[in-house]
């Protein structure tokens, strides 16, 4: 069986940087996926934490219908992540009612509500779901990767929130089960989803607020006026003491270094830790979540403690904070598909590597999310 794996499409985001909104880019991916026997949407397929559920789903309808046509008679498996965790909740409710613990893989069918609607749009392809991960072969486990957040030293908002939950309810055990991760993370996802249900307007400016914050903290905000530069220096100077205070309060170990290299290294280390604690590190582990596809040619392999290898499926988001005009595509460039055959390691294909920065901006700038902003 030839399996294609994609993650972090974030269809329906409020920023409009989900590149599959652009029909020309969606056609490139659909043409590639038509050769698959099975497609795995490895988390954050639909952005459910920016806008109300109905608006997010509507934005995903065109691509979902196209995928159904491309896969006619074959299977699309959806593995929820942190931004579409809502899709896993019917399973989690049923397991709780039955008194069944959450394991590494539970497969389930669409239920009345959003996943049933997705299944209708995907027809004549078949939609199945799996959570928190899916075994694609005896030696290949795929999961979105949001369980790395309690192990990240990067002070992202979700990671700080996870540390706060652990401070209040207790840390993860040495060998946590998936239910232990859900105890820490599910309250955060529920809050994010609930807040989004009252939001019916897209962000007024291009770029996500989190990207703007990172650009300021990393010194990549492009200079600007003297006042803006002074403000940026003040924010950067106050950040290490702030993180030190957070660490004391939450008994955490966050690092004040938010450089691109630190973000990359933290993600790899946390992925290795997650795989070891879940006991899946003897084979290949495929994740998304960090948006950093790889390993890239210059990375070497990403070895796991149990002898396996870590892989990341990349993303389908054009985040302007990580891409500068005139520079070649970097490791966060969108457009990655991971292919898995019956034998051999996962292999990645980069479908948008030949696109220029201006071409990407032009493609997503022509979508309604950009034209209708405000």
Short mmCIF file of C-alpha atoms in Angstrom, two decimals:
data_model
loop_
_atom_site.label_atom_id
_atom_site.label_comp_id
_atom_site.label_asym_id
_atom_site.label_seq_id
_atom_site.Cartn_x
_atom_site.Cartn_y
_atom_site.Cartn_z
CA UNK A 1 0.00 0.00 0.00
CA UNK A 2 1.32 3.42 -0.96
CA UNK A 3 0.42 6.03 1.67
CA UNK A 4 0.69 9.80 1.34
CA UNK A 5 0.91 11.82 4.55
CA UNK A 6 0.31 15.56 4.84
CA UNK A 7 -0.16 17.69 7.92
CA UNK A 8 -0.76 21.23 9.09
CA UNK A 9 -3.00 22.39 6.26
CA UNK A 10 -4.79 24.75 8.70
CA UNK A 11 -7.67 25.19 6.27
CA UNK A 12 -10.01 27.96 7.39
CA UNK A 13 -7.48 30.00 9.33
CA UNK A 14 -8.29 33.61 10.07
CA UNK A 15 -5.06 34.91 8.52
CA UNK A 16 -5.48 33.37 5.09
CA UNK A 17 -1.96 31.95 4.90
CA UNK A 18 -3.23 28.40 4.35
CA UNK A 19 -1.93 28.07 0.81
CA UNK A 20 -4.46 25.44 -0.26
CA UNK A 21 -7.07 28.20 -0.44
CA UNK A 22 -5.39 29.08 -3.73
CA UNK A 23 -6.90 26.78 -6.43
CA UNK A 24 -3.65 26.56 -8.40
CA UNK A 25 -1.76 25.28 -5.35
CA UNK A 26 -4.54 22.92 -4.31
CA UNK A 27 -4.44 21.38 -7.79
CA UNK A 28 -0.72 20.62 -7.38
CA UNK A 29 -1.32 18.70 -4.16
CA UNK A 30 -4.43 16.90 -5.41
CA UNK A 31 -2.59 15.73 -8.51
CA UNK A 32 0.15 14.29 -6.28
CA UNK A 33 -2.30 12.60 -3.89
CA UNK A 34 -4.21 10.95 -6.74
CA UNK A 35 -1.38 8.40 -6.94
CA UNK A 36 -1.90 7.27 -3.33
CA UNK A 37 -3.72 4.18 -2.14
CA UNK A 38 -4.42 6.01 1.12
CA UNK A 39 -4.00 9.57 2.36
CA UNK A 40 -3.36 10.44 6.00
CA UNK A 41 -4.21 13.98 7.13
CA UNK A 42 -1.87 14.08 10.13
CA UNK A 43 -3.43 16.77 12.27
CA UNK A 44 -4.35 20.44 12.04
CA UNK A 45 -6.07 19.76 8.75
CA UNK A 46 -8.71 22.36 9.60
CA UNK A 47 -8.10 25.41 11.79
CA UNK A 48 -10.77 25.29 14.51
CA UNK A 49 -9.25 27.87 16.86
CA UNK A 50 -9.40 31.02 14.75
CA UNK A 51 -13.01 31.28 13.63
CA UNK A 52 -16.40 29.77 14.46
CA UNK A 53 -16.81 26.13 13.45
CA UNK A 54 -19.16 26.79 10.54
CA UNK A 55 -16.85 29.35 8.96
CA UNK A 56 -13.81 27.10 9.33
CA UNK A 57 -15.57 24.12 7.78
CA UNK A 58 -16.93 26.18 4.90
CA UNK A 59 -13.38 27.27 4.06
CA UNK A 60 -12.30 23.62 3.93
CA UNK A 61 -15.13 22.42 1.69
CA UNK A 62 -13.52 23.07 -1.70
CA UNK A 63 -10.30 21.21 -0.91
CA UNK A 64 -12.20 18.38 0.82
CA UNK A 65 -14.39 17.84 -2.25
CA UNK A 66 -11.34 17.90 -4.51
CA UNK A 67 -9.58 15.34 -2.33
CA UNK A 68 -12.63 13.11 -2.46
CA UNK A 69 -12.61 13.18 -6.24
CA UNK A 70 -8.87 12.51 -6.41
CA UNK A 71 -9.19 9.51 -4.04
CA UNK A 72 -12.49 8.09 -5.33
CA UNK A 73 -13.04 4.67 -3.74
CA UNK A 74 -9.96 4.94 -1.53
CA UNK A 75 -9.42 6.01 2.08
CA UNK A 76 -8.62 9.32 3.72
CA UNK A 77 -7.62 8.96 7.38
CA UNK A 78 -7.85 12.01 9.60
CA UNK A 79 -5.67 12.06 12.72
CA UNK A 80 -6.66 15.12 14.80
CA UNK A 81 -4.01 17.46 16.18
CA UNK A 82 -4.15 20.35 18.62
CA UNK A 83 -5.90 22.81 16.29
CA UNK A 84 -8.59 20.29 15.26
CA UNK A 85 -8.69 18.36 18.54
CA UNK A 86 -12.46 18.80 18.51
CA UNK A 87 -12.65 15.97 15.96
CA UNK A 88 -11.25 13.56 18.57
CA UNK A 89 -13.75 14.44 21.27
CA UNK A 90 -16.50 11.96 20.23
CA UNK A 91 -13.94 9.17 20.63
CA UNK A 92 -12.69 10.51 23.96
CA UNK A 93 -16.27 10.80 25.23
CA UNK A 94 -17.08 7.21 24.21
CA UNK A 95 -13.93 5.83 25.81
CA UNK A 96 -14.73 7.69 29.03
CA UNK A 97 -18.30 6.36 29.10
CA UNK A 98 -17.06 2.82 28.47
CA UNK A 99 -14.26 3.09 31.01
CA UNK A 100 -11.70 2.29 28.31
CA UNK A 101 -8.24 3.88 28.57
CA UNK A 102 -6.89 5.87 25.65
CA UNK A 103 -4.20 3.90 23.85
CA UNK A 104 -1.77 4.73 21.07
CA UNK A 105 -4.30 4.11 18.30
CA UNK A 106 -8.08 4.11 18.19
CA UNK A 107 -9.80 4.05 14.82
CA UNK A 108 -13.32 5.37 14.58
CA UNK A 109 -15.92 6.50 12.08
CA UNK A 110 -17.32 9.98 11.50
CA UNK A 111 -20.09 10.94 13.92
CA UNK A 112 -23.01 13.38 13.61
CA UNK A 113 -21.60 16.89 13.43
CA UNK A 114 -18.46 18.24 11.74
CA UNK A 115 -16.80 14.92 10.84
CA UNK A 116 -20.01 13.62 9.29
CA UNK A 117 -20.09 16.74 7.11
CA UNK A 118 -16.47 16.22 6.12
CA UNK A 119 -17.29 12.64 5.16
CA UNK A 120 -20.07 13.89 2.89
CA UNK A 121 -17.72 16.31 1.15
CA UNK A 122 -15.00 13.68 0.77
CA UNK A 123 -17.28 11.16 -0.90
CA UNK A 124 -16.68 9.08 -3.01
CA UNK A 125 -13.53 8.65 -0.88
CA UNK A 126 -14.04 7.03 2.54
CA UNK A 127 -13.24 9.05 5.66
CA UNK A 128 -11.95 7.28 8.75
CA UNK A 129 -10.41 8.79 11.87
CA UNK A 130 -7.67 7.68 14.23
CA UNK A 131 -6.39 9.15 17.50
CA UNK A 132 -3.95 9.98 19.00
CA UNK A 133 -1.95 8.27 16.27
CA UNK A 134 -2.07 5.59 13.62
CA UNK A 135 0.12 2.59 12.93
CA UNK A 136 0.88 2.71 9.19
CA UNK A 137 3.17 -0.33 9.39
CA UNK A 138 4.41 -2.45 12.25
CA UNK A 139 7.46 -0.19 12.38
CA UNK A 140 5.86 3.17 11.50
CA UNK A 141 3.77 5.21 13.95
CA UNK A 142 2.32 8.55 12.88
CA UNK A 143 0.86 11.17 15.22
CA UNK A 144 0.38 14.90 14.86
CA UNK A 145 3.00 15.62 17.51
CA UNK A 146 1.14 17.90 19.92
CA UNK A 147 2.19 15.61 22.77
CA UNK A 148 5.66 17.16 22.47
CA UNK A 149 4.42 20.43 23.99
CA UNK A 150 4.90 19.42 27.66
CA UNK A 151 8.53 18.63 26.74
CA UNK A 152 9.36 21.75 24.73
CA UNK A 153 11.71 24.32 26.23
CA UNK A 154 10.40 26.90 23.75
CA UNK A 155 8.17 29.35 25.64
CA UNK A 156 5.18 29.16 23.28
CA UNK A 157 1.84 30.12 24.77
CA UNK A 158 0.55 26.53 24.64
CA UNK A 159 3.71 25.19 26.27
CA UNK A 160 3.46 27.71 29.09
CA UNK A 161 -0.21 26.81 29.51
CA UNK A 162 0.75 23.12 29.67
CA UNK A 163 3.33 23.91 32.35
CA UNK A 164 0.65 25.78 34.30
CA UNK A 165 -1.70 22.80 34.12
CA UNK A 166 1.07 20.47 35.30
CA UNK A 167 1.91 22.87 38.13
CA UNK A 168 -1.71 22.66 39.26
CA UNK A 169 -2.45 18.97 38.63
CA UNK A 170 0.93 17.29 38.76
CA UNK A 171 3.67 16.54 36.21
CA UNK A 172 3.58 13.81 33.63
CA UNK A 173 4.71 10.42 34.95
CA UNK A 174 7.98 8.94 33.73
CA UNK A 175 6.14 6.65 31.31
CA UNK A 176 2.97 8.58 30.47
CA UNK A 177 0.02 7.01 28.67
CA UNK A 178 -1.83 9.09 26.06
CA UNK A 179 -4.45 9.82 28.72
CA UNK A 180 -1.79 11.59 30.80
CA UNK A 181 -1.00 13.91 27.90
CA UNK A 182 -4.72 14.54 27.37
CA UNK A 183 -5.11 15.47 31.03
CA UNK A 184 -2.56 18.24 30.54
CA UNK A 185 -3.45 19.41 27.02
CA UNK A 186 -7.19 18.89 26.46
CA UNK A 187 -8.26 21.78 28.76
CA UNK A 188 -6.07 24.16 26.72
CA UNK A 189 -7.55 22.97 23.44
CA UNK A 190 -11.08 23.22 24.78
CA UNK A 191 -10.53 26.82 25.82
CA UNK A 192 -9.05 27.74 22.43
CA UNK A 193 -11.93 26.16 20.56
CA UNK A 194 -14.53 27.77 22.81
CA UNK A 195 -13.09 31.26 22.37
CA UNK A 196 -13.07 30.84 18.59
CA UNK A 197 -16.81 30.16 18.46
CA UNK A 198 -17.52 33.83 19.06
CA UNK A 199 -15.12 35.05 16.38
CA UNK A 200 -16.53 35.73 12.93
CA UNK A 201 -13.98 38.18 11.57
CA UNK A 202 -10.54 37.50 10.19
CA UNK A 203 -7.47 39.26 11.50
CA UNK A 204 -7.21 42.76 10.07
CA UNK A 205 -3.50 42.55 9.21
CA UNK A 206 -1.51 39.91 7.35
CA UNK A 207 0.38 37.50 9.56
CA UNK A 208 -0.62 35.77 12.77
CA UNK A 209 -0.13 37.67 16.06
CA UNK A 210 2.22 34.93 17.28
CA UNK A 211 4.43 35.51 14.24
CA UNK A 212 4.66 39.22 14.96
CA UNK A 213 5.69 38.48 18.54
CA UNK A 214 8.41 36.07 17.39
CA UNK A 215 9.78 38.58 14.89
CA UNK A 216 10.10 41.17 17.63
CA UNK A 217 11.70 38.81 20.16
CA UNK A 218 14.15 37.36 17.65
CA UNK A 219 15.13 40.75 16.23
CA UNK A 220 13.72 39.89 12.79
CA UNK A 221 11.10 42.63 12.74
CA UNK A 222 12.79 44.55 9.95
CA UNK A 223 13.82 47.63 11.88
CA UNK A 224 11.20 50.30 11.22
CA UNK A 225 10.98 53.65 12.92
CA UNK A 226 13.31 54.69 15.71
CA UNK A 227 10.44 54.34 18.16
CA UNK A 228 9.67 50.82 16.95
CA UNK A 229 13.32 49.82 17.22
CA UNK A 230 13.54 51.19 20.74
CA UNK A 231 10.40 49.30 21.73
CA UNK A 232 11.80 46.11 20.23
CA UNK A 233 15.06 46.42 22.16
CA UNK A 234 13.15 46.99 25.38
CA UNK A 235 10.99 43.93 24.81
CA UNK A 236 14.00 41.76 24.03
CA UNK A 237 15.86 43.00 27.12
CA UNK A 238 12.91 42.22 29.40
CA UNK A 239 12.23 38.77 27.93
CA UNK A 240 14.94 36.74 29.78
CA UNK A 241 13.89 38.05 33.22
CA UNK A 242 10.26 37.35 32.31
CA UNK A 243 11.07 33.75 31.34
CA UNK A 244 13.09 33.32 34.52
CA UNK A 245 10.05 34.43 36.50
CA UNK A 246 7.80 32.01 34.60
CA UNK A 247 10.23 29.18 35.34
CA UNK A 248 10.24 29.96 39.06
CA UNK A 249 6.47 30.21 39.20
CA UNK A 250 5.72 27.07 37.20
CA UNK A 251 8.85 25.05 38.10
CA UNK A 252 9.58 24.85 34.39
CA UNK A 253 12.72 24.99 32.25
CA UNK A 254 11.85 27.30 29.39
CA UNK A 255 14.71 28.94 27.50
CA UNK A 256 14.76 32.62 26.55
CA UNK A 257 16.50 31.80 23.26
CA UNK A 258 13.87 31.99 20.49
CA UNK A 259 16.23 31.95 17.53
CA UNK A 260 15.36 29.76 14.55
CA UNK A 261 18.06 27.26 15.55
CA UNK A 262 16.74 27.07 19.13
CA UNK A 263 13.19 26.50 17.86
CA UNK A 264 14.43 23.70 15.60
CA UNK A 265 16.54 22.01 18.27
CA UNK A 266 13.82 22.23 20.91
CA UNK A 267 11.33 20.58 18.57
CA UNK A 268 13.65 17.67 17.78
CA UNK A 269 14.58 17.10 21.42
CA UNK A 270 10.93 17.19 22.47
CA UNK A 271 9.96 14.77 19.71
CA UNK A 272 12.66 12.35 20.86
CA UNK A 273 11.42 12.65 24.45
CA UNK A 274 7.78 12.08 23.46
CA UNK A 275 8.60 8.98 21.38
CA UNK A 276 10.68 7.50 24.22
CA UNK A 277 8.02 8.10 26.84
CA UNK A 278 5.27 6.61 24.68
CA UNK A 279 7.48 3.62 23.88
CA UNK A 280 7.28 4.00 20.10
CA UNK A 281 10.91 4.91 19.44
CA UNK A 282 12.04 1.57 18.06
CA UNK A 283 10.88 2.34 14.51
CA UNK A 284 9.95 5.31 12.39
CA UNK A 285 7.88 8.04 14.07
CA UNK A 286 6.22 10.59 11.79
CA UNK A 287 4.92 13.88 13.19
CA UNK A 288 3.85 17.32 12.05
CA UNK A 289 3.02 20.13 14.49
CA UNK A 290 6.28 22.10 14.39
CA UNK A 291 5.87 22.87 10.65
CA UNK A 292 9.57 22.10 10.18
CA UNK A 293 9.80 19.33 7.57
CA UNK A 294 12.70 16.97 7.69
CA UNK A 295 15.21 15.81 8.23
CA UNK A 296 16.60 18.06 5.52
CA UNK A 297 19.73 17.11 3.59
CA UNK A 298 21.99 19.09 5.92
CA UNK A 299 20.41 17.82 9.15
CA UNK A 300 21.64 14.26 9.17
CA UNK A 301 19.18 11.74 10.56
CA UNK A 302 17.05 12.41 13.63
CA UNK A 303 17.76 9.27 15.72
CA UNK A 304 15.44 8.11 18.48
CA UNK A 305 16.69 6.53 21.68
CA UNK A 306 15.20 3.15 20.88
CA UNK A 307 17.01 2.91 17.56
CA UNK A 308 14.30 4.37 15.36
CA UNK A 309 14.12 7.61 13.38
CA UNK A 310 12.03 10.76 13.73
CA UNK A 311 10.45 12.41 10.66
CA UNK A 312 8.35 15.54 10.18
CA UNK A 313 5.79 16.10 7.42
CA UNK A 314 6.23 19.87 7.17
CA UNK A 315 3.27 22.13 6.48
CA UNK A 316 1.03 23.92 3.98
CA UNK A 317 1.22 27.39 5.55
CA UNK A 318 3.09 30.38 4.14
CA UNK A 319 4.16 32.07 7.38
CA UNK A 320 5.84 35.30 6.33
CA UNK A 321 7.86 35.45 9.56
CA UNK A 322 9.95 32.49 8.36
CA UNK A 323 10.31 33.48 4.69
CA UNK A 324 12.11 36.57 3.45
CA UNK A 325 11.96 37.96 -0.11
CA UNK A 326 15.01 37.12 -2.19
CA UNK A 327 16.03 34.12 -0.08
CA UNK A 328 15.75 30.48 -1.22
CA UNK A 329 13.09 28.29 0.40
CA UNK A 330 13.98 27.24 3.93
CA UNK A 331 12.90 24.25 6.04
CA UNK A 332 9.54 25.86 6.92
CA UNK A 333 8.59 26.33 3.26
CA UNK A 334 5.15 24.82 2.60
CA UNK A 335 4.32 22.01 0.23
CA UNK A 336 5.63 18.74 1.70
CA UNK A 337 4.13 15.30 1.15
CA UNK A 338 5.59 12.29 2.96
CA UNK A 339 5.32 8.99 1.12
CA UNK A 340 5.39 5.57 2.74
CA UNK A 341 5.56 2.24 0.92
CA UNK A 342 5.30 -1.30 2.25
CA UNK A 343 9.06 -1.30 2.83
CA UNK A 344 11.74 1.29 3.39
CA UNK A 345 11.85 4.59 5.28
CA UNK A 346 9.44 7.47 4.71
CA UNK A 347 10.37 9.75 1.82
CA UNK A 348 9.44 13.43 1.44
CA UNK A 349 8.50 15.28 -1.71
CA UNK A 350 8.53 19.10 -1.83
CA UNK A 351 5.91 20.21 -4.34
CA UNK A 352 6.34 23.99 -4.04
CA UNK A 353 10.12 24.28 -3.83
CA UNK A 354 10.33 25.98 -7.23
CA UNK A 355 7.89 28.76 -6.29
CA UNK A 356 9.34 32.17 -5.51
CA UNK A 357 8.43 34.28 -2.52
CA UNK A 358 6.49 36.69 -4.74
CA UNK A 359 4.61 33.85 -6.42
CA UNK A 360 3.50 32.50 -3.04
CA UNK A 361 2.38 35.92 -1.86
CA UNK A 362 0.51 36.45 -5.11
CA UNK A 363 -1.20 33.06 -4.88
CA UNK A 364 -2.52 33.47 -1.35
CA UNK A 365 -3.09 37.22 -1.82
CA UNK A 366 -5.72 36.44 -4.44
CA UNK A 367 -7.85 34.38 -2.04
CA UNK A 368 -10.98 35.74 -0.34
CA UNK A 369 -9.33 35.57 3.08
CA UNK A 370 -6.93 38.32 1.98
CA UNK A 371 -9.30 40.33 -0.19
CA UNK A 372 -12.05 40.42 2.43
CA UNK A 373 -9.86 41.12 5.47
CA UNK A 374 -11.36 43.64 7.88
#
